Coordinates of C-alpha atoms and ligand atoms in Angstrom, one line a residue:
Chain A
M21 CA -24.1 8.3 -3.5
N22 CA -27.0 9.1 -5.6
T23 CA -29.5 11.0 -3.6
T24 CA -32.7 10.1 -5.5
R25 CA -31.9 6.5 -4.8
R26 CA -31.2 6.9 -1.3
T27 CA -34.5 8.7 -0.9
L28 CA -36.1 6.0 -2.7
I29 CA -34.6 3.3 -0.3
A30 CA -35.5 5.3 2.9
G31 CA -38.9 5.9 1.4
L32 CA -39.6 2.1 0.9
G33 CA -38.4 1.5 4.6
A34 CA -40.6 4.0 6.2
G35 CA -43.6 3.7 4.0
A36 CA -43.7 0.2 2.7
A37 CA -41.9 -1.7 5.1
T38 CA -42.8 -5.0 3.8
F39 CA -40.6 -4.2 0.8
A40 CA -37.7 -3.7 3.0
L41 CA -36.1 -7.0 2.0
P42 CA -32.5 -7.7 3.5
G43 CA -31.0 -7.6 -0.1
L44 CA -32.4 -4.0 -0.4
I45 CA -30.9 -2.3 2.4
R46 CA -27.6 -4.3 2.3
A47 CA -27.3 -3.1 -1.3
Q48 CA -27.5 0.4 -0.4
N49 CA -24.8 0.1 2.2
A50 CA -22.8 -2.0 -0.2
S51 CA -22.9 0.8 -2.7
A52 CA -21.7 3.6 -0.4
H53 CA -18.1 4.5 0.2
V54 CA -16.8 6.2 3.3
V55 CA -13.3 7.7 3.2
V56 CA -11.5 8.3 6.4
V57 CA -8.6 10.6 6.4
G58 CA -6.1 10.2 9.3
G59 CA -5.3 7.0 11.2
G60 CA -4.9 8.7 14.6
F61 CA -7.4 8.2 17.6
G62 CA -10.2 9.6 15.9
G63 CA -9.7 8.3 12.2
A64 CA -8.7 4.8 13.1
T65 CA -11.6 4.6 15.6
A66 CA -14.3 5.8 13.2
A67 CA -13.1 3.3 10.4
R68 CA -13.4 0.4 12.7
Y69 CA -16.7 1.3 14.0
L70 CA -18.1 2.0 10.8
R71 CA -17.2 -1.7 9.9
R72 CA -18.6 -2.8 13.4
Y73 CA -22.0 -1.1 12.6
S74 CA -22.1 -1.9 8.9
P75 CA -20.4 -5.2 7.8
D76 CA -21.0 -4.2 3.9
L77 CA -20.0 -0.6 3.9
K78 CA -17.0 0.1 1.7
I79 CA -14.5 2.0 4.0
T80 CA -11.0 3.4 2.9
L81 CA -8.5 4.6 5.6
V82 CA -5.9 7.1 4.3
E83 CA -3.0 7.6 6.6
P84 CA 0.5 8.5 5.2
S85 CA 2.4 6.5 8.0
E86 CA 2.6 2.7 8.2
T87 CA 2.8 3.1 12.0
F88 CA 1.4 5.4 14.4
V89 CA 3.2 6.6 17.8
T90 CA 0.8 7.9 20.3
C91 CA 1.2 11.1 22.2
P92 CA -0.5 9.5 25.0
F93 CA 2.3 7.8 27.0
S94 CA 5.0 9.4 25.1
N95 CA 5.7 11.2 28.2
L96 CA 6.4 8.0 29.9
Y97 CA 8.8 7.4 27.1
L98 CA 10.6 10.5 28.0
G99 CA 10.6 9.6 31.5
G100 CA 12.2 6.2 30.8
L101 CA 9.1 4.3 31.8
R102 CA 8.0 3.0 28.3
T103 CA 9.8 1.7 25.2
W104 CA 9.0 3.2 21.7
D105 CA 7.7 0.0 20.6
S106 CA 5.3 0.0 23.5
I107 CA 3.5 3.3 22.1
T108 CA 3.6 2.4 18.3
H109 CA 0.5 0.7 16.6
G110 CA -0.3 -0.5 13.1
Y111 CA -3.2 -1.2 10.9
A112 CA -3.3 -4.9 10.4
A113 CA -6.6 -5.0 12.3
H114 CA -8.1 -2.6 9.7
S115 CA -7.0 -4.6 7.0
A116 CA -8.1 -7.9 8.6
E117 CA -11.6 -6.1 8.8
G118 CA -11.8 -5.5 5.3
I119 CA -10.9 -1.9 5.4
G120 CA -9.0 -0.4 2.7
V121 CA -5.7 1.1 4.0
I122 CA -3.9 3.5 1.8
H123 CA -0.6 4.9 3.0
A124 CA -0.5 8.2 1.3
R125 CA -1.6 11.8 2.3
A126 CA -4.8 13.4 1.4
E127 CA -3.6 16.6 -0.5
Q128 CA -7.0 18.2 -1.7
I129 CA -10.7 17.6 -0.8
D130 CA -13.5 18.9 -2.9
G131 CA -16.6 18.5 -0.9
A132 CA -19.0 19.6 -3.6
A133 CA -17.7 16.9 -6.0
K134 CA -17.0 14.7 -3.0
K135 CA -13.5 13.8 -4.2
V136 CA -10.1 13.4 -2.2
T137 CA -6.9 13.7 -4.0
L138 CA -4.1 11.7 -2.6
S139 CA -0.2 12.3 -2.6
D140 CA 0.4 9.4 -5.0
G141 CA -2.4 10.9 -7.6
T142 CA -5.2 8.5 -6.7
V143 CA -8.5 10.3 -6.4
L144 CA -11.2 8.8 -4.4
D145 CA -14.9 9.3 -4.7
Y146 CA -16.8 9.2 -1.4
D147 CA -20.5 9.4 -0.2
R148 CA -19.2 10.5 3.3
L149 CA -15.8 11.7 4.5
V150 CA -14.4 11.4 7.9
L151 CA -11.5 13.8 8.7
S152 CA -9.4 13.2 11.9
P153 CA -6.1 15.1 10.9
G154 CA -5.0 16.2 14.5
I155 CA -3.2 19.4 14.9
D156 CA -0.6 21.5 13.0
I157 CA 1.7 24.2 14.8
R158 CA 1.2 27.6 13.8
W159 CA 4.7 28.3 13.0
G160 CA 5.8 31.8 13.6
A161 CA 2.7 32.7 15.8
L162 CA 5.3 32.8 18.7
E163 CA 8.2 35.0 17.6
G164 CA 11.1 33.1 16.6
Y165 CA 9.3 29.7 16.8
D166 CA 9.3 28.4 13.1
E167 CA 9.8 24.8 11.8
A168 CA 13.8 25.2 11.7
A169 CA 13.6 26.3 15.4
S170 CA 11.9 23.1 16.4
D171 CA 15.0 21.1 15.2
R172 CA 16.9 22.8 18.1
A173 CA 14.0 23.4 20.6
P174 CA 11.5 20.5 19.9
H175 CA 7.8 20.7 20.7
A176 CA 7.3 17.1 20.7
W177 CA 3.6 17.8 20.5
K178 CA 3.2 15.2 17.8
A179 CA 4.9 11.9 18.5
G180 CA 7.6 10.9 16.5
P181 CA 11.1 12.2 15.5
Q182 CA 10.4 15.3 17.8
T183 CA 9.9 13.2 20.8
Q184 CA 13.0 11.0 20.2
L185 CA 15.0 14.4 19.9
L186 CA 13.7 15.8 23.0
K187 CA 14.6 12.4 24.5
S188 CA 18.2 12.4 23.5
Q189 CA 18.6 16.0 24.6
L190 CA 17.6 15.1 28.0
E191 CA 19.9 12.2 28.0
A192 CA 22.8 14.6 26.8
M193 CA 21.9 17.3 29.4
E194 CA 24.6 17.8 32.4
D195 CA 23.5 17.2 35.8
G196 CA 22.7 20.5 37.1
G197 CA 21.1 21.8 33.9
T198 CA 17.9 23.6 33.3
F199 CA 14.9 22.0 31.3
V200 CA 12.8 24.9 30.3
M201 CA 9.3 24.6 28.9
S202 CA 7.2 27.3 27.3
I203 CA 3.5 26.5 27.4
T204 CA 1.0 28.1 25.0
D205 CA -2.5 29.5 26.1
G206 CA -5.6 29.2 24.0
A207 CA -6.9 25.8 22.4
F208 CA -4.3 23.3 22.4
R209 CA -4.0 19.4 22.4
C210 CA -4.1 17.6 25.9
P211 CA -4.5 20.5 28.6
P212 CA -2.7 18.2 31.3
G213 CA 0.0 17.2 28.8
P214 CA 2.6 19.8 29.6
Y215 CA 2.3 19.1 33.4
E216 CA 2.5 15.3 33.1
R217 CA 5.6 15.8 30.7
A218 CA 7.2 18.1 33.6
S219 CA 6.4 15.4 36.1
L220 CA 8.0 12.6 34.2
V221 CA 11.1 14.5 33.0
A222 CA 11.5 15.3 36.6
H223 CA 11.2 11.6 37.5
Y224 CA 14.0 11.1 35.0
L225 CA 16.2 14.0 36.2
K226 CA 15.7 12.8 40.0
T227 CA 16.8 9.2 39.1
N228 CA 19.8 10.3 36.8
K229 CA 20.7 14.0 37.2
P230 CA 19.3 15.2 40.7
K231 CA 21.0 18.6 40.4
S232 CA 18.8 19.6 37.6
K233 CA 16.1 22.1 37.5
I234 CA 12.5 22.4 35.5
L235 CA 11.2 25.8 34.6
L236 CA 7.7 26.0 33.4
L237 CA 6.8 29.4 31.7
D238 CA 3.1 29.4 31.2
S239 CA 1.1 31.7 29.4
K240 CA -1.9 30.6 31.3
E241 CA -2.9 31.4 34.9
T242 CA -4.1 28.1 35.9
F243 CA -3.9 24.7 34.7
S244 CA -5.5 21.2 34.2
K245 CA -5.6 19.4 37.6
Q246 CA -3.3 22.2 39.1
G247 CA -3.9 21.3 42.7
L248 CA -3.2 17.5 42.1
F249 CA -0.1 18.2 40.1
K250 CA 1.4 20.6 42.6
Q251 CA 0.7 18.4 45.5
G252 CA 2.5 15.4 43.6
W253 CA 5.4 17.7 42.5
E254 CA 6.0 18.7 46.2
A255 CA 5.7 15.1 47.6
L256 CA 7.9 13.6 44.9
Y257 CA 10.5 16.0 43.5
G258 CA 10.8 18.8 46.3
D259 CA 11.4 22.0 44.6
M260 CA 12.8 20.7 41.3
I261 CA 9.9 22.0 39.4
E262 CA 9.2 25.7 39.3
W263 CA 6.0 27.0 37.6
I264 CA 5.6 30.6 36.5
S265 CA 2.3 31.8 35.7
A266 CA 1.3 34.5 33.2
D267 CA 0.5 36.9 35.9
N268 CA 4.0 36.6 37.3
D269 CA 5.7 37.0 33.8
G270 CA 5.5 33.3 32.8
K271 CA 4.3 34.1 29.1
V272 CA 7.2 33.6 26.6
A273 CA 7.0 36.4 23.9
K274 CA 10.1 35.3 21.9
V275 CA 12.1 32.2 21.3
D276 CA 15.8 32.1 20.3
A277 CA 16.2 28.7 19.4
G278 CA 20.0 29.1 18.5
A279 CA 20.8 30.6 21.9
L280 CA 18.5 28.3 23.9
T281 CA 16.9 31.3 25.6
V282 CA 13.4 32.8 25.8
E283 CA 12.3 36.3 26.5
T284 CA 9.1 36.9 28.6
A285 CA 6.4 39.5 27.8
F286 CA 8.2 41.8 30.3
G287 CA 11.5 41.4 28.8
V288 CA 13.1 38.8 31.2
T289 CA 15.5 36.2 29.6
H290 CA 15.7 32.7 30.5
K291 CA 18.5 30.4 29.5
A292 CA 17.9 26.6 29.0
D293 CA 20.2 23.7 28.7
V294 CA 17.1 21.8 27.0
L295 CA 14.2 23.9 25.6
N296 CA 10.8 22.4 25.0
V297 CA 8.1 24.6 23.3
V298 CA 4.5 23.7 23.5
P299 CA 3.5 26.2 20.7
P300 CA 0.3 27.7 19.5
Q301 CA -1.6 25.2 17.3
K302 CA -4.6 24.7 14.9
A303 CA -6.4 22.0 12.8
G304 CA -4.5 19.9 10.6
W305 CA -3.9 21.7 7.4
I306 CA -6.0 19.4 5.2
A307 CA -9.1 20.8 7.0
D308 CA -8.3 24.2 5.7
R309 CA -8.2 22.6 2.1
A310 CA -11.6 20.9 2.7
G311 CA -13.0 24.4 3.6
V312 CA -14.1 23.2 6.9
T313 CA -12.2 25.4 9.3
N314 CA -13.5 28.9 10.2
D315 CA -11.2 31.9 11.3
T316 CA -10.2 30.5 14.7
G317 CA -8.2 27.7 12.8
W318 CA -10.3 25.0 14.1
V319 CA -13.4 23.3 13.0
P320 CA -17.0 24.0 13.8
V321 CA -19.0 20.9 13.9
K322 CA -22.8 19.9 14.6
G323 CA -22.4 18.5 18.3
N324 CA -24.9 15.6 17.7
T325 CA -23.2 14.2 14.5
F326 CA -19.7 15.9 14.3
E327 CA -20.8 16.8 10.7
S328 CA -18.9 20.0 9.6
A329 CA -21.2 23.1 10.1
Q330 CA -19.9 24.3 6.9
V331 CA -19.3 21.5 4.4
P332 CA -22.2 18.7 4.2
G333 CA -21.0 15.1 4.1
I334 CA -17.8 15.8 5.8
Y335 CA -17.5 14.4 9.4
V336 CA -14.5 16.0 11.4
V337 CA -13.6 14.6 14.8
G338 CA -10.5 14.9 17.3
D339 CA -8.2 17.5 18.0
A340 CA -9.0 19.4 14.9
T341 CA -12.7 20.4 16.0
I342 CA -14.3 22.9 18.1
A343 CA -15.9 20.8 20.7
A344 CA -15.8 22.5 24.2
P345 CA -16.4 21.5 26.8
M346 CA -14.7 18.3 25.7
P347 CA -10.7 18.7 25.8
K348 CA -8.6 17.9 22.7
S349 CA -7.8 14.3 24.0
G350 CA -7.3 10.9 22.5
F351 CA -10.2 9.7 24.6
C352 CA -12.4 12.2 23.1
A353 CA -11.3 11.8 19.6
N354 CA -12.0 8.0 20.0
A355 CA -15.6 8.8 21.5
Q356 CA -16.2 11.5 18.7
G357 CA -15.0 8.9 16.1
K358 CA -17.8 6.4 17.2
I359 CA -20.4 9.2 17.2
A360 CA -19.6 10.2 13.5
A361 CA -19.6 6.3 12.5
A362 CA -23.1 5.9 13.9
A363 CA -24.3 9.4 12.4
I364 CA -23.0 8.2 8.9
I365 CA -24.8 4.9 9.2
A366 CA -28.0 6.4 10.1
D367 CA -27.6 9.2 7.3
L368 CA -26.9 6.5 4.8
A369 CA -30.1 4.8 5.8
G370 CA -32.0 8.1 5.7
A371 CA -32.7 7.9 9.3
A372 CA -31.9 10.3 12.4
P373 CA -29.0 9.0 14.7
A374 CA -29.7 8.1 18.4
P375 CA -28.5 11.0 20.7
A376 CA -25.0 11.4 21.0
S377 CA -23.2 10.7 24.5
F378 CA -19.7 10.8 25.2
V379 CA -17.0 10.5 28.0
N380 CA -13.6 11.8 28.5
T381 CA -11.1 10.9 31.2
C382 CA -7.4 12.0 31.1
Y383 CA -5.3 10.1 33.2
S384 CA -1.9 11.7 34.1
L385 CA 1.1 10.0 35.8
V386 CA 2.9 12.5 38.2
G387 CA 5.3 9.6 39.2
P388 CA 5.5 5.9 38.4
E389 CA 3.2 5.0 41.2
W390 CA 1.4 8.3 41.4
G391 CA -1.6 8.6 38.9
I392 CA -4.3 11.4 38.7
S393 CA -7.5 11.9 36.5
V394 CA -9.8 14.0 35.2
A395 CA -13.3 12.9 33.8
G396 CA -16.5 14.2 32.4
V397 CA -19.7 12.9 30.5
Y398 CA -21.0 15.0 27.7
Y399 CA -24.1 15.2 25.4
F400 CA -25.6 17.3 22.9
D401 CA -28.3 19.5 24.5
G402 CA -30.0 20.4 21.4
E403 CA -27.9 23.5 20.7
K404 CA -24.4 22.8 21.9
L405 CA -22.3 20.2 23.5
A406 CA -22.4 20.2 27.2
E407 CA -21.3 18.3 30.3
R408 CA -23.8 16.3 32.3
E409 CA -24.5 18.0 35.4
G410 CA -22.9 16.6 38.5
S411 CA -20.6 14.2 36.4
G412 CA -16.9 14.3 36.2
G413 CA -14.2 16.1 38.2
V414 CA -10.8 15.4 39.2
S415 CA -9.5 12.8 41.7
P416 CA -9.9 13.9 45.1
L417 CA -6.9 16.0 46.6
E418 CA -6.9 14.0 50.0
A419 CA -6.7 10.5 48.5
D420 CA -4.0 8.4 50.0
A421 CA -1.1 6.4 48.3
S422 CA -3.2 3.3 47.5
F423 CA -5.6 5.5 45.4
R424 CA -2.8 7.2 43.5
Q425 CA -1.2 3.9 42.8
A426 CA -4.5 2.3 41.6
E427 CA -5.0 5.3 39.2
A428 CA -1.4 4.8 38.1
V429 CA -2.2 1.1 37.2
Y430 CA -5.7 2.0 35.9
G431 CA -4.2 4.4 33.7
A432 CA -2.0 1.7 32.0
G433 CA -5.3 -0.3 31.6
W434 CA -6.9 2.7 29.9
Y435 CA -3.9 2.8 27.5
A436 CA -4.2 -1.0 26.7
S437 CA -7.9 -0.7 26.1
I438 CA -8.0 2.4 23.9
S439 CA -5.5 1.0 21.8
A440 CA -7.0 -2.3 21.5
D441 CA -10.2 -0.4 20.5
T442 CA -8.6 2.0 17.9
W443 CA -6.0 -0.1 16.5
G444 CA -6.5 -3.8 17.7
T445 CA -3.1 -3.8 19.5
V446 CA -2.3 -3.1 23.2
Chain B
M1 CA -3.5 -8.5 18.4
L2 CA -7.1 -8.9 19.1
P3 CA -9.4 -11.0 16.6
P4 CA -11.7 -8.7 14.6
P5 CA -15.1 -8.1 16.3
Q6 CA -16.9 -11.3 14.7
H7 CA -16.3 -13.9 12.0
P8 CA -17.1 -12.1 8.6
T9 CA -19.2 -15.0 7.4
L10 CA -21.1 -15.1 10.6
R11 CA -21.6 -11.3 10.9
G12 CA -23.0 -11.2 7.2
L13 CA -25.5 -13.8 8.2
L14 CA -26.4 -11.9 11.3
A15 CA -27.0 -8.7 9.6
A16 CA -29.1 -10.5 6.9
L17 CA -31.3 -12.1 9.7
T18 CA -31.4 -8.7 11.5
F19 CA -32.8 -7.0 8.5
A20 CA -35.1 -9.9 7.6
T21 CA -36.8 -10.1 11.0
V22 CA -37.3 -6.3 11.4
A23 CA -39.0 -5.9 8.2
A24 CA -42.1 -4.5 10.1
P25 CA -43.7 -1.0 9.8
G26 CA -41.7 1.5 11.8
F27 CA -38.8 -0.8 12.7
A28 CA -36.9 -1.1 9.4
L29 CA -35.2 2.2 9.7
A30 CA -34.4 2.1 13.4
Q31 CA -32.9 -1.2 13.1
S32 CA -30.6 -0.1 10.2
T33 CA -29.0 2.4 12.5
V34 CA -26.9 2.3 15.7
S35 CA -29.0 1.9 18.9
E36 CA -29.0 4.3 21.6
A37 CA -27.5 1.5 24.0
Q38 CA -24.6 1.2 21.5
I39 CA -24.0 4.8 21.7
L40 CA -24.0 5.0 25.5
A41 CA -21.8 2.0 25.6
G42 CA -19.4 3.3 22.9
P43 CA -16.9 5.3 25.4
C44 CA -16.8 2.5 28.0
A45 CA -14.8 0.5 25.6
S46 CA -11.9 3.0 25.9
C47 CA -11.3 1.6 29.6
H48 CA -13.1 -1.7 29.6
G49 CA -11.9 -2.9 26.2
P50 CA -13.8 -3.4 22.8
A51 CA -17.2 -4.7 23.6
G52 CA -16.3 -4.7 27.4
Q53 CA -13.5 -7.3 27.1
S54 CA -10.3 -5.7 28.7
P55 CA -7.0 -6.6 27.6
G56 CA -5.4 -4.6 30.7
A57 CA -5.9 -3.8 34.4
I58 CA -9.4 -2.3 34.1
P59 CA -11.8 -5.2 34.9
S60 CA -13.8 -6.7 31.9
I61 CA -17.5 -6.1 32.1
A62 CA -18.9 -8.0 29.3
G63 CA -21.1 -11.0 30.4
L64 CA -21.8 -9.7 33.8
T65 CA -25.5 -10.5 34.6
E66 CA -27.9 -7.6 33.8
A67 CA -29.0 -7.5 37.5
D68 CA -25.3 -7.4 38.7
L69 CA -24.5 -4.8 36.3
T70 CA -27.4 -2.6 37.2
A71 CA -26.8 -2.8 41.0
K72 CA -23.0 -2.1 40.5
L73 CA -23.5 0.9 38.3
T74 CA -26.2 2.2 40.5
A75 CA -24.0 1.9 43.5
F76 CA -21.2 3.6 41.8
R77 CA -23.6 6.7 41.4
D78 CA -25.4 6.6 44.7
S79 CA -23.3 4.9 47.3
P80 CA -19.8 4.2 46.0
P81 CA -17.9 1.1 47.4
A82 CA -14.7 1.8 49.1
G83 CA -11.8 2.0 46.7
T84 CA -13.7 3.5 43.7
T85 CA -11.6 5.7 41.7
V86 CA -13.3 7.0 38.6
M87 CA -16.7 5.2 38.1
T88 CA -18.6 7.6 40.5
R89 CA -17.5 10.7 38.5
H90 CA -18.9 8.7 35.3
M91 CA -22.2 7.4 36.7
K92 CA -23.2 10.7 38.0
G93 CA -23.9 11.4 34.4
Y94 CA -26.5 8.8 33.8
D95 CA -29.9 8.4 34.8
D96 CA -31.7 5.2 35.8
G97 CA -32.9 4.6 32.3
Q98 CA -29.5 4.9 30.7
I99 CA -28.1 2.7 33.4
A100 CA -30.7 0.0 32.6
A101 CA -29.9 0.4 28.9
L102 CA -26.0 0.1 29.6
A103 CA -26.4 -3.0 31.9
K104 CA -28.7 -4.9 29.3
Y105 CA -26.0 -4.1 26.5
F106 CA -23.2 -5.4 28.5
A107 CA -25.2 -8.5 29.8
E108 CA -26.0 -9.4 26.1
V109 CA -22.7 -8.2 24.2
E110 CA -20.7 -10.6 22.2
G111 CA -17.1 -9.8 21.4
Ligands
LIG502 C1 2.4 14.8 25.3 C2 1.0 14.4 24.9 C3 0.4 13.5 25.9 C4 -1.0 13.3 25.7 N1 -1.4 12.4 26.5 C5 -2.9 12.0 26.5 C6 -3.6 11.0 27.3 O1 -2.9 10.7 28.2 N2 -4.7 10.7 27.1 C7 -5.4 11.4 26.1 O2 -6.7 11.0 25.8 N3 -5.1 12.3 25.2 C8 -3.7 12.5 25.4 N4 -2.9 13.3 24.4 C9 -3.9 13.9 23.3 C10 -3.9 13.2 21.9 O3 -2.8 12.8 21.5 C11 -4.7 13.7 20.9 O4 -5.9 14.4 21.6 C12 -5.2 12.7 19.9 O5 -4.0 12.3 19.2 C13 -6.1 13.3 18.9 O6 -6.5 12.3 17.9 P1 -6.8 13.0 16.4 O7 -7.3 11.7 15.7 O8 -7.6 14.2 16.4 O9 -5.3 13.4 15.9 P2 -4.1 12.2 15.8 O10 -4.2 11.2 16.6 O11 -3.0 13.2 15.7 O12 -4.2 11.7 14.4 C14 -4.0 12.4 13.1 C15 -3.6 11.6 12.0 O13 -3.9 12.2 10.9 C16 -3.0 12.0 9.9 N5 -3.0 13.0 8.9 C17 -3.0 14.4 9.2 N6 -2.9 15.0 8.0 C18 -3.3 13.9 7.1 C19 -3.5 14.2 5.7 N7 -3.5 15.3 5.0 N8 -3.8 13.0 5.0 C20 -3.8 11.7 5.6 N9 -3.6 11.5 7.1 C21 -3.3 12.9 7.6 C22 -1.7 12.1 10.8 O14 -0.6 11.4 10.2 C23 -2.2 11.3 12.0 O15 -1.8 10.1 12.1 C24 -1.7 13.8 24.5 C25 -1.1 14.6 23.8 C26 0.4 15.0 24.1 C27 0.9 15.9 22.9

């Protein structure tokens, strides 16, 4: 957008408000174009909330896939508790709301010229850009784990063919086999995700192949909701799940996908029948091309708006960002998408946005009727993102069966609501 | 599939009305942005559904009275009813003013 004109309209609004006729402000919004790259939790939400907040804005959503399969509840699919269809969503609501949906990949982003080049050759001009590309795998960062290795030892950390591959491997495994999961440290998508996956694979094995074992080789010394998971594992699965922490030589140093073995930091080799690697990660590659990542491989943002700290006009949300203490969750990506939308609306009007406020809750299923959660309320304290003091925390350890069951039911309720909020389908 | 938030024509009309009525000094800018209450209410939708209308197991909260909402949200924070699972952990992050804003928002919100 032409800055001079924006300043002029903002000036009129502030100084000579009687001239702020409806047509003027609406025309200003109508002339602006916001492009959203990525139709996952962050991007699909940002696009719809931009529309909710501004009926006249031109909004384009760029997402290669015509359907989106959610990582949330993909562990339930692995455990046999959900169908593939029930975790798949489309973009019909976006189209119905007048959001232009283009199924292509963004290949290049020029933040100075404000242009996005798509895989089909289209070049889009934008006034503001939202990027929510999720994660990419750092291929090779774990020795032996490259893209070819993931055909044999899936990560299934992006929902899609990898998830279906892992499920078919579990189905093909003999009773008495060992499911091994290697778990990364550092920043990664969905901190409780590996342990929920272990739980629901255990549910599947207990039901179908009860002599099997699960071995979790962890690069960390502790994990999310640890006390709650361990309590549930013991109650539901006895000693089926063994967790080995980094200080007990759980850290995997090398993967041999061909042999289905992993070698730990201290040289112990473990043989798997099914091998799942939750690998080191970074922001989706398009973030590099946009120039918004720093040397961590993730994207620093201004915590009150989620505008890139490096390139003005580009707002980045979701897993790609450095947003600690908020975790990399679909819940947070959705919340950040709304904040970025509000910040863009304010910025286009030449105003400051209202203070940012966020929530996260990660529900995990330990068994079909055993739900647990971790929650937090977050805000921008003027310098950084912070958790509201006294808020949040995990489900009580001493809760009874009806509490666990209620959280399993509410977890499914959360999935329906956030799906409706993000894609318009439950 | 849920219907889009509002009927497009009506939505356009409402927008025009909003801008027309707020053309008074100091208000024009504030009204063309997203309010603090809308921001506070944003994450509630992830559990209670878009605009507080839930498609699933978590109760809808749109259209409860302001007094009822204030009482419930304050109780979750200060003396939670038996069986509360998660709302206490949330409401401990909000002060009285924010609870009042949330209560007013969900009492008045339209799908
Ligand atoms: C096993 C597992 C379980 C999980 N469970 C939960 C849970 O219960 N609750 C929870 O809150 N979170 C959960 N998560 C985390 C959640 O999946 C992520 O935090 C969330 O998907 C992040 O949203 P995002 O928008 O950043 O990225 P994504 O949702 O991954 O969306 C990114 C989108 O961008 C698109 N894209 C990428 N590059 C381009 C490009 N160049 N051009 C155009 N489009 C592009 C991709 O196609 C994709 O659709 C789980 C994750 C895993 C792995």
